[in-house]
Short mmCIF file of C-alpha atoms in Angstrom, two decimals:
data_model
loop_
_atom_site.label_atom_id
_atom_site.label_comp_id
_atom_site.label_asym_id
_atom_site.label_seq_id
_atom_site.Cartn_x
_atom_site.Cartn_y
_atom_site.Cartn_z
CA MET A 665 23.42 -15.24 14.16
CA THR A 666 21.73 -13.55 17.33
CA VAL A 667 18.18 -12.18 17.36
CA THR A 668 19.59 -8.67 17.43
CA SER A 669 21.96 -9.09 14.40
CA ALA A 670 19.17 -10.88 12.57
CA ALA A 671 16.72 -8.03 13.05
CA ALA A 672 19.47 -5.55 12.17
CA SER A 673 20.22 -7.41 8.91
CA PHE A 674 16.57 -7.87 7.92
CA ALA A 675 16.13 -3.98 8.51
CA VAL A 676 18.64 -3.19 5.93
CA VAL A 677 16.80 -5.41 3.33
CA ALA A 678 13.31 -4.31 4.26
CA GLY A 679 14.36 -0.69 4.49
CA MET A 680 15.50 -0.80 0.80
CA LEU A 681 12.17 -2.32 -0.18
CA THR A 682 10.17 0.24 1.89
CA VAL A 683 11.58 3.20 0.06
CA MET A 684 11.42 1.81 -3.34
CA PRO A 685 8.74 3.58 -5.46
CA GLY A 686 5.73 1.35 -5.73
CA LEU A 687 2.04 0.68 -5.16
CA ASP A 688 2.13 1.27 -1.39
CA THR A 689 3.73 4.73 -1.79
CA ALA A 690 1.50 5.63 -4.52
CA LEU A 691 -1.67 4.97 -2.37
CA VAL A 692 -0.34 6.72 0.73
CA LEU A 693 0.64 9.82 -1.24
CA ARG A 694 -2.72 9.94 -3.08
CA SER A 695 -4.56 9.56 0.24
CA ALA A 696 -2.54 12.37 1.80
CA ILE A 697 -3.16 14.69 -1.03
CA THR A 698 -6.79 14.12 -1.80
CA LEU A 699 -8.12 12.72 1.50
CA GLY A 700 -5.98 14.39 4.25
CA ARG A 701 -3.61 13.43 7.02
CA ARG A 702 -5.97 11.13 8.94
CA ARG A 703 -7.07 9.03 6.01
CA ALA A 704 -3.53 8.75 4.69
CA PHE A 705 -2.34 7.40 8.13
CA ALA A 706 -5.38 4.95 7.88
CA THR A 707 -4.34 3.78 4.53
CA ALA A 708 -0.73 3.30 5.77
CA LEU A 709 -1.89 1.47 8.77
CA GLY A 710 -3.83 -0.86 6.62
CA ILE A 711 -0.77 -1.63 4.53
CA LEU A 712 1.25 -2.22 7.72
CA CYS A 713 -1.36 -4.53 9.14
CA GLY A 714 -1.06 -6.57 5.81
CA VAL A 715 2.65 -6.73 6.17
CA LEU A 716 2.29 -8.00 9.64
CA VAL A 717 -0.11 -10.76 8.50
CA TRP A 718 2.34 -11.79 5.76
CA GLY A 719 5.17 -11.99 8.30
CA ILE A 720 3.25 -14.22 10.44
CA ALA A 721 2.07 -16.51 7.65
CA ALA A 722 5.59 -16.85 6.45
CA ALA A 723 6.76 -17.72 9.79
CA VAL A 724 4.19 -20.47 10.40
CA GLY A 725 4.76 -21.85 6.84
CA ALA A 726 1.42 -20.63 5.34
CA ALA A 727 3.24 -18.70 2.61
CA ALA A 728 5.14 -22.00 1.76
CA VAL A 729 1.84 -23.17 0.50
CA LEU A 730 1.32 -20.06 -1.65
CA THR A 731 4.82 -20.56 -3.03
CA ALA A 732 4.45 -24.32 -3.88
CA SER A 733 0.95 -24.21 -5.31
CA HIS A 734 0.89 -22.46 -8.68
CA LEU A 735 -2.85 -22.65 -8.72
CA LEU A 736 -3.15 -20.81 -5.41
CA TYR A 737 -0.71 -18.22 -6.34
CA ASP A 738 -2.41 -17.64 -9.71
CA ALA A 739 -5.78 -17.27 -8.04
CA LEU A 740 -4.45 -14.82 -5.56
CA ARG A 741 -2.55 -13.02 -8.36
CA VAL A 742 -5.82 -12.71 -10.50
CA ALA A 743 -7.68 -11.42 -7.40
CA GLY A 744 -5.15 -8.82 -6.65
CA ALA A 745 -4.98 -7.74 -10.23
CA GLY A 746 -8.80 -7.32 -10.24
CA TYR A 747 -8.71 -5.53 -7.02
CA LEU A 748 -6.15 -2.96 -8.17
CA ALA A 749 -7.78 -2.47 -11.57
CA TRP A 750 -11.16 -1.84 -9.67
CA LEU A 751 -9.41 0.68 -7.54
CA GLY A 752 -7.77 2.54 -10.37
CA ILE A 753 -10.91 2.47 -12.59
CA GLY A 754 -12.95 3.88 -9.87
CA MET A 755 -10.42 6.83 -9.60
CA LEU A 756 -10.49 7.30 -13.19
CA ARG A 757 -14.23 7.48 -13.37
CA ARG A 758 -14.45 9.85 -10.62
CA THR A 759 -11.97 12.07 -12.30
CA LEU A 760 -14.09 12.13 -15.42
CA LYS A 761 -17.20 12.72 -13.34
CA GLU A 762 -15.83 15.59 -11.43
CA ARG A 763 -14.13 17.17 -14.68
CA GLY A 764 -17.66 17.45 -16.27
CA ARG A 765 -19.39 18.79 -13.28
CA PRO A 766 -19.79 22.50 -12.94
CA THR A 767 -18.19 23.95 -9.77
CA SER A 768 -18.05 27.31 -7.96
CA GLY A 769 -14.44 26.93 -7.09
CA ASP A 770 -11.47 24.84 -6.65
CA ALA A 771 -12.22 24.13 -2.91
CA ALA A 772 -15.69 22.84 -3.55
CA ASP A 773 -14.39 20.81 -6.57
CA GLY A 774 -11.82 19.14 -4.43
CA ALA A 775 -14.24 18.29 -1.65
CA GLY A 776 -16.72 16.73 -4.07
CA ALA A 777 -14.00 14.35 -5.33
CA THR A 778 -13.48 12.77 -2.02
CA THR A 779 -16.78 12.71 -0.21
CA ALA A 780 -17.63 9.15 -1.28
CA GLU A 781 -14.61 7.57 0.10
CA ALA A 782 -13.76 9.81 3.05
CA THR A 783 -14.03 7.40 6.02
CA TRP A 784 -11.29 6.16 8.07
CA ALA A 785 -12.39 2.61 7.99
CA ARG A 786 -12.62 2.45 4.16
CA SER A 787 -9.04 3.95 3.90
CA TRP A 788 -7.78 1.36 6.28
CA ALA A 789 -9.47 -1.48 4.46
CA ARG A 790 -8.05 -0.22 1.15
CA GLY A 791 -4.66 -0.44 2.40
CA LEU A 792 -5.20 -3.73 4.07
CA GLY A 793 -6.67 -5.32 0.91
CA THR A 794 -4.03 -3.94 -1.31
CA SER A 795 -1.22 -5.48 0.99
CA LEU A 796 -2.95 -8.82 1.41
CA LEU A 797 -3.95 -9.39 -2.23
CA ASN A 798 -0.34 -8.81 -3.52
CA PRO A 799 1.09 -12.29 -3.63
CA LYS A 800 4.62 -10.86 -4.14
CA ASN A 801 4.47 -9.88 -0.37
CA GLY A 802 4.04 -13.67 0.44
CA VAL A 803 6.88 -14.70 -1.88
CA PHE A 804 9.16 -11.97 -0.45
CA TYR A 805 8.51 -13.13 3.08
CA MET A 806 8.91 -16.75 2.29
CA ALA A 807 12.11 -16.22 0.45
CA MET A 808 13.70 -13.78 2.83
CA LEU A 809 12.42 -14.67 6.42
CA PRO A 810 14.03 -18.05 6.75
CA GLN A 811 17.47 -16.50 6.12
CA PHE A 812 17.02 -14.18 9.18
CA ILE A 813 15.68 -16.66 11.74
CA PRO A 814 18.43 -17.77 14.27
CA SER A 815 18.61 -21.51 15.09
CA GLY A 816 16.83 -22.40 18.24
CA THR A 817 14.39 -19.46 18.17
CA SER A 818 10.77 -19.56 17.61
CA HIS A 819 9.84 -19.08 13.99
CA LEU A 820 6.47 -17.58 14.92
CA LEU A 821 8.10 -15.01 17.33
CA MET A 822 10.84 -14.12 14.90
CA GLY A 823 8.35 -13.61 12.17
CA VAL A 824 6.32 -11.25 14.34
CA VAL A 825 9.55 -9.40 15.26
CA LEU A 826 10.82 -9.04 11.67
CA ALA A 827 7.57 -8.06 10.45
CA ALA A 828 7.25 -5.49 13.23
CA VAL A 829 10.78 -4.15 12.13
CA HIS A 830 9.46 -3.81 8.51
CA ASP A 831 6.33 -2.07 9.82
CA LEU A 832 8.37 0.38 11.87
CA GLU A 833 10.26 1.33 8.87
CA GLY A 834 7.22 1.61 6.83
CA LEU A 835 5.60 3.93 9.57
CA VAL A 836 8.65 6.27 9.46
CA TRP A 837 8.63 6.29 5.70
CA PHE A 838 4.89 6.94 5.32
CA SER A 839 4.87 9.57 8.11
CA ALA A 840 7.51 11.34 6.30
CA LEU A 841 5.52 11.33 3.13
CA ILE A 842 2.29 12.24 4.75
CA LEU A 843 3.72 15.12 6.82
CA GLY A 844 5.77 16.34 4.00
CA THR A 845 2.82 16.32 1.73
CA GLN A 846 0.79 18.27 4.31
CA LEU A 847 3.26 21.29 3.88
CA VAL A 848 2.09 21.88 0.45
CA ARG A 849 -1.50 20.60 0.66
CA ARG A 850 -3.12 23.85 0.39
CA TRP A 851 -1.80 24.13 -3.16
CA LEU A 852 -2.46 20.40 -3.84
CA ASN A 853 -6.04 20.65 -2.49
CA ARG A 854 -7.14 22.57 -5.57
CA GLY A 855 -9.74 20.62 -7.53
CA SER A 856 -7.82 20.60 -10.77
CA VAL A 857 -4.71 19.35 -8.96
CA GLN A 858 -6.63 16.52 -7.26
CA ARG A 859 -8.23 15.37 -10.46
CA ALA A 860 -4.81 15.14 -11.98
CA ILE A 861 -3.59 13.15 -9.01
CA ASP A 862 -6.52 10.70 -9.26
CA ALA A 863 -5.98 10.31 -12.91
CA ILE A 864 -2.27 9.51 -12.41
CA THR A 865 -2.75 7.29 -9.52
CA GLY A 866 -5.57 5.49 -11.09
CA SER A 867 -3.54 4.92 -14.17
CA VAL A 868 -0.77 3.54 -12.04
CA LEU A 869 -3.05 1.12 -10.20
CA VAL A 870 -4.54 -0.16 -13.49
CA GLY A 871 -0.79 -0.57 -14.74
CA PHE A 872 -0.02 -2.62 -11.50
CA GLY A 873 -3.03 -4.61 -11.95
CA VAL A 874 -2.32 -5.45 -15.68
CA LYS A 875 1.31 -6.28 -14.61
CA LEU A 876 0.23 -8.50 -11.95
CA ALA A 877 -2.32 -10.23 -14.14
CA LEU A 878 0.26 -10.96 -16.68
CA GLY A 879 2.64 -12.36 -14.03
CA GLU A 880 5.47 -9.88 -14.85
CA ASN A 881 8.11 -9.15 -12.34
#
């Protein structure tokens, strides 16, 4: 297996994982609809940075420790579950707060819902934290990466290359979601629609958190 064929094969597997509906897609879509294009790209960039970290960790063997140690895996799993639940409950609380607040119109209503979190750095950190605190990312890379490292090549270098391939696919996918959402954002920017989106996304995040806490696949 050559480096080129390994990267191409890994791209197929990573591509299928990228387009599968899940937590990352939900977070980026929610950011694109309620916070705008820049914040959505910041969230996506944070997620992609987390993927790169997991790829490097798997390449140098750090993820092997996570896979072998049930205690460490469970600790990261519980931390990730708590983080997702915290994000989801925050969105649900914000939805209830905005619903009970008198407004002069949909535009003002939508703006009030996002003021507290409308910073690029916070969006990036949210994406990064979600990616890093998901132990399943580490397990995926630990299980898949060794199969795509040609003999005689640097594990660290191939880890970076394969994670970069995954990131490139993620960037294309997230860009399509974000730019597509912007075409209809004028309608989605209505306060009532944003509250519904926050309620749905918050419920999804809490659901992911509970699922992760219970250790379900």
